[in-house]
Coordinates of C-alpha atoms in Angstrom, one line a residue:
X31 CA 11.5 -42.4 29.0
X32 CA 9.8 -44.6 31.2
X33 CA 6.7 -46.6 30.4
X34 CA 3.5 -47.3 32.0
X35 CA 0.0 -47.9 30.8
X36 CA -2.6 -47.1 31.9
X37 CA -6.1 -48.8 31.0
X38 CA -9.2 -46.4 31.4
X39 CA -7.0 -43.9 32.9
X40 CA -5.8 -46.1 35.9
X41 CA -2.7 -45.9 36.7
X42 CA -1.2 -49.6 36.4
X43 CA 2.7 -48.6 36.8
X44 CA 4.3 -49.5 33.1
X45 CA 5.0 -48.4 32.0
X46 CA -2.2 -42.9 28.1
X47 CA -6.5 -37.6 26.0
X48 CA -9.3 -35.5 26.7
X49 CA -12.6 -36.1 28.2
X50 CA -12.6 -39.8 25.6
X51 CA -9.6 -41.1 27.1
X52 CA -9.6 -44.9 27.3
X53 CA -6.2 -45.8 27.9
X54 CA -3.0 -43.7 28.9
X55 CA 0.8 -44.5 28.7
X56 CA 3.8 -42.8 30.3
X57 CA 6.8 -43.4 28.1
X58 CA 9.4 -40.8 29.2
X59 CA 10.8 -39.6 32.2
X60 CA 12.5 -36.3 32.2
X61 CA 14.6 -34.7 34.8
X62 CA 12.7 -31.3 34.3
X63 CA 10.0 -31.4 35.3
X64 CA 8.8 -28.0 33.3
X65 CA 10.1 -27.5 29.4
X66 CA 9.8 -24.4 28.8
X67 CA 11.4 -22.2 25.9
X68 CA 15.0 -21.6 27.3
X69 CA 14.8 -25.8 27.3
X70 CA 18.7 -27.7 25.4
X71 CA 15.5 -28.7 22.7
X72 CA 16.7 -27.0 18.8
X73 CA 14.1 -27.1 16.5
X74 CA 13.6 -25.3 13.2
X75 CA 10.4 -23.5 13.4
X76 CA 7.7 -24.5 10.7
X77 CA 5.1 -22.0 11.6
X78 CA 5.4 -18.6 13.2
X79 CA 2.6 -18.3 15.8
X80 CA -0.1 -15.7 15.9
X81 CA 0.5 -12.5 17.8
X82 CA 0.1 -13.0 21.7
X83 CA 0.0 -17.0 21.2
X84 CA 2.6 -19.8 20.6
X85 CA 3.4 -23.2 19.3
X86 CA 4.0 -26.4 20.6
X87 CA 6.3 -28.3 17.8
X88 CA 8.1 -31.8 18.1
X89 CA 8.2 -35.5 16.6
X90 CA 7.1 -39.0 17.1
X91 CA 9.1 -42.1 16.2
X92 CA 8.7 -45.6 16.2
X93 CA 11.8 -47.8 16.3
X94 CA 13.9 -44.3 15.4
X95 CA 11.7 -43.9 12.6
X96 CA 9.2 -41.0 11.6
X97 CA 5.1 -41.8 12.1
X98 CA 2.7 -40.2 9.7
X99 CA -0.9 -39.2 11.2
X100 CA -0.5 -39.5 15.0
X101 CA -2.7 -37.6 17.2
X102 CA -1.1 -34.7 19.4
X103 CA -3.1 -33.9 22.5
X104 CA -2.1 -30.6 24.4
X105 CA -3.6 -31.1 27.5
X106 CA -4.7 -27.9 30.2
X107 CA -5.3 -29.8 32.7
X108 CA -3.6 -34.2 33.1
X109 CA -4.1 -36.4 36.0
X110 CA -2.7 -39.4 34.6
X111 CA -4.9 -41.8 37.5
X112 CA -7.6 -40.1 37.3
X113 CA -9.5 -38.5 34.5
X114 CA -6.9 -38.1 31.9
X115 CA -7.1 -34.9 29.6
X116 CA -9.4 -31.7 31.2
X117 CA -9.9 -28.5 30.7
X118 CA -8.9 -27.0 27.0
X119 CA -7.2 -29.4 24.9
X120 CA -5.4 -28.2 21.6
X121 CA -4.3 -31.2 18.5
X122 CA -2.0 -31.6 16.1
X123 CA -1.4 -34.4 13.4
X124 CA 1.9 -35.5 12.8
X125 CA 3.1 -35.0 9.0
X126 CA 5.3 -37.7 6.8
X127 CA 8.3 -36.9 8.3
X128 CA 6.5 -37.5 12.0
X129 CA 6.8 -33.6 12.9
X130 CA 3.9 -32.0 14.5
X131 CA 3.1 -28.1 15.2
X132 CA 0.3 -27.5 17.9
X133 CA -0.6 -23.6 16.9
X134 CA -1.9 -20.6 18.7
X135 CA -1.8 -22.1 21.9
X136 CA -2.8 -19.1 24.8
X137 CA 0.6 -18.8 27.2
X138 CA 0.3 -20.8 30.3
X139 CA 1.9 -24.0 32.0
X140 CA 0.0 -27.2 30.6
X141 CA -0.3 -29.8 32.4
X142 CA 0.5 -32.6 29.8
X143 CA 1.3 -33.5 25.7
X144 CA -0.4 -37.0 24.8
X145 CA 0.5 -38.8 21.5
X146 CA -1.8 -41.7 20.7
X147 CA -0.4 -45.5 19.9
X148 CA -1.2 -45.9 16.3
X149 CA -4.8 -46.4 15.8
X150 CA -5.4 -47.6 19.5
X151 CA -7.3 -45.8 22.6
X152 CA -4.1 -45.3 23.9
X153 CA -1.7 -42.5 25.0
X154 CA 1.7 -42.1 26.1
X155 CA 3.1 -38.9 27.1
X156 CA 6.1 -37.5 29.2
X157 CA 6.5 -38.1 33.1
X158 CA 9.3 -36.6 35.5
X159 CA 10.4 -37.3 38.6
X160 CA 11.5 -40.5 40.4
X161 CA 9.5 -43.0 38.7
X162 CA 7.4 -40.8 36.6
X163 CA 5.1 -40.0 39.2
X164 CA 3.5 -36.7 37.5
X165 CA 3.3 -35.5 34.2
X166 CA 6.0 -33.2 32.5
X167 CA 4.4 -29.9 32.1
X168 CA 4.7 -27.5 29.5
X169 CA 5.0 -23.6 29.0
X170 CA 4.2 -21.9 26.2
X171 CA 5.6 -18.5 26.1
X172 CA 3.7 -15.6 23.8
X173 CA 5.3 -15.6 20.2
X174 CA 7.2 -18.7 20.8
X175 CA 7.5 -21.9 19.8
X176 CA 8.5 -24.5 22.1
X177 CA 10.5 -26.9 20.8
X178 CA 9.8 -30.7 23.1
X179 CA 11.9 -33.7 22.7
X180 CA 10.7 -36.8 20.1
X181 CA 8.2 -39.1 21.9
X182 CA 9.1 -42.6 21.1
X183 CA 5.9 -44.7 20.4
X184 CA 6.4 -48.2 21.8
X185 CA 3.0 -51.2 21.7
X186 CA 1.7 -53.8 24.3
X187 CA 1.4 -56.6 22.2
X188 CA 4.5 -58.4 23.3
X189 CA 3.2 -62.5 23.4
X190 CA 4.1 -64.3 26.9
X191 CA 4.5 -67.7 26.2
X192 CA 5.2 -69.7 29.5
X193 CA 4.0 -69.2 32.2
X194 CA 0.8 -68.3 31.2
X195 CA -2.0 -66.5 33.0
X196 CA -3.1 -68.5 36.2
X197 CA -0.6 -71.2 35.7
X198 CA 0.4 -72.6 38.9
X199 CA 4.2 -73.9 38.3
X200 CA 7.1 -75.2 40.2
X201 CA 10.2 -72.6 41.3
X202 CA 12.5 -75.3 40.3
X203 CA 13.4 -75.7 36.3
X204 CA 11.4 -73.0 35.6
X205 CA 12.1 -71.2 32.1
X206 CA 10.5 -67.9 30.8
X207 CA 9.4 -67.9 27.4
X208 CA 8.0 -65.4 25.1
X209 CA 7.8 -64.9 21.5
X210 CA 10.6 -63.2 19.5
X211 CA 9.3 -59.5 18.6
X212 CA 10.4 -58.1 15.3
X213 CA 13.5 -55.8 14.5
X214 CA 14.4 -56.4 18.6
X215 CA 17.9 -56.3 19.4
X216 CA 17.4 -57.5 22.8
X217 CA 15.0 -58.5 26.1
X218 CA 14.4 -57.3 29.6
X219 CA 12.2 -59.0 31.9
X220 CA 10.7 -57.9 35.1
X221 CA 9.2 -60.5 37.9
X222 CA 7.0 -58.5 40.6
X223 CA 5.7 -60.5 43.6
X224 CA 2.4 -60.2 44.8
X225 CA 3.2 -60.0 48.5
X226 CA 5.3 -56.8 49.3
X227 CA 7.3 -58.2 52.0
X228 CA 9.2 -60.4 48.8
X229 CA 11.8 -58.8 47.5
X230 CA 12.3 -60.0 43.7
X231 CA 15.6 -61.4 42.3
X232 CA 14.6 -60.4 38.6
X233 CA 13.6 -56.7 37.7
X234 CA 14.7 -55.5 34.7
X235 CA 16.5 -58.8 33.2
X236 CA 18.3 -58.4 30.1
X237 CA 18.1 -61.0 27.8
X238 CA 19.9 -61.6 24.2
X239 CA 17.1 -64.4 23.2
X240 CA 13.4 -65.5 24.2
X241 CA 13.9 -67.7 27.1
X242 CA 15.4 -67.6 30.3
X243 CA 15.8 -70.7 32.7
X244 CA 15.3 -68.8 36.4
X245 CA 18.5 -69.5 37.9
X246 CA 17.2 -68.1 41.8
X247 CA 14.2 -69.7 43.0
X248 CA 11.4 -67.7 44.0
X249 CA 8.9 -68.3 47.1
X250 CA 5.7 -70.0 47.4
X251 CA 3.7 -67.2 46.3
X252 CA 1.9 -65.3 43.3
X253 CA 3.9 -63.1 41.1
X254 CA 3.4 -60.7 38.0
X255 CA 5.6 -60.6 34.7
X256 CA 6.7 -58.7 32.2
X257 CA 8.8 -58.3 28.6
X258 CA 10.0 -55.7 27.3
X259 CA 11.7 -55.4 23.6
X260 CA 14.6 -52.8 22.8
X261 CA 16.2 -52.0 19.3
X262 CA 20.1 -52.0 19.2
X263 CA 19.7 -48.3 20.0
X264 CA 17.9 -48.9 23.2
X265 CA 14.6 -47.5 21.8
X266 CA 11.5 -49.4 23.6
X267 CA 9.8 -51.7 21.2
X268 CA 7.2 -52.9 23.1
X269 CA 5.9 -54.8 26.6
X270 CA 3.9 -57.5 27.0
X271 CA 0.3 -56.5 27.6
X272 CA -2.4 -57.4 29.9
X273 CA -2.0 -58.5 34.0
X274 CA 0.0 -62.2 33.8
X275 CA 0.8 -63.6 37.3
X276 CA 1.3 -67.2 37.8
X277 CA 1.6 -69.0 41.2
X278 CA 4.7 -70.6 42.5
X279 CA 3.2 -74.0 44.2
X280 CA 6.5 -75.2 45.9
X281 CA 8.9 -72.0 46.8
X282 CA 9.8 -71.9 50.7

């Protein structure tokens, strides 16, 4: 799975409904970029499907445990920059055990399946290709039930503690800090400069604690960061939310 979300439906790279969408998330990249019914997925079906229709049945987990009342969107029609959910959009609740079973769905390819954060405005669905680029798709095959992998809920309220948000700071000495997130094993931390022609020493940091003393300095520029927090079975807990960038004053 690979994250990204996306605030009013614009595509913001981290790693999201129908027509009310507010705020999307890719979670999961997939190398297929269709599941369809002869998909490795095993499932035990809960509910036979209605002659000439199918089902769409899986389960959502948060740090590898089952979520009760999540919001399943079947989507027709996902553009996940533009526009979200379109066309006819089917939904399912998930049960105590975090299984969900979207029924009587008409057979066709569609386009996107959308599981909402909790009680937020936000999505996160399945994305395939190199860097989750486009949407997994779906087909649902006439007295079938297809059987999708668990979608692993993750939040954005990771705290960033230093630097903050418009700090301007010196390269040298510098040490990331953010707070510690609960039940997380472990840290990465990514560093994106502003100016493409930078190339940055820091994507995808792994970190045992809540600080990290930079160890490569970093030009004179303005740059973008990010947490990230991971159970001990690699699950995503979380990322750091909102658009931090601090200024390095001093870098050559």
């Amino acid at each position: 799975m690979t994250a990204i979300w996306l605030p009013a439906c614009k595509a913001v790279n981290r790693p999201q409904s129908a027509t009310d969408t507010t705020n999307t998330a890719t979670t999961t990249t997939q190398s297929d970029a269709t599941v369809t019914t002869s998909s490795t997925v095993a499932g035990v079906e809960k509910i036979k499907p209605a002659p000439g229709t199918g089902n769409v049945q899986g389960k959502v987990l948060y740090n590898g445990r089952p979520v009760e009342n999540v919001e399943v969107k079947l989507c027709e029609q996902f553009n996940q920059y533009f526009g979200g959910c379109n066309g006819k959009t089917y939904t399912a609740r998930t049960d105590k055990d975090g299984e969900y079973v979207i029924t009587n769905v008409p057979p066709k390819v569609y386009e996107g399946l959308l599981a909402r954060v909790f009680d937020t405005n936000s999505y996160i669905f399945a994305a395939a290709g190199i860097g989750g680029l486009s949407s997994t798709k779906y087909e649902v095959a006439a007295d079938k039930t297809l059987f999708v992998a668990p979608t692993n809920l993750f939040k954005d309220d990771l705290k960033l503690l230093n630097p903050k948000a418009g700090a301007k700071v010196s390269t040298h000495n510098l040490e990331l800090k953010w707070a510690d997130y609960p039940e997380a094993a472990y840290y990465k931390f990514s560093i994106y400069p502003e100016d493409v022609s930078v190339t940055s020493p820091y994507i995808n940091e792994r970190v045992e604690g809540t600080t990290f003393a930079l160890d490569k300095p970093l030009p004179k520029g303005t740059y973008r960061w990010q947490v990230e927090a991971y159970n001990g079975a690699d699950q995503k807990l979380a990322e750091s939310g909102g658009d931090i960038k601090f200024t390095i004053t001093d870098g050559t």
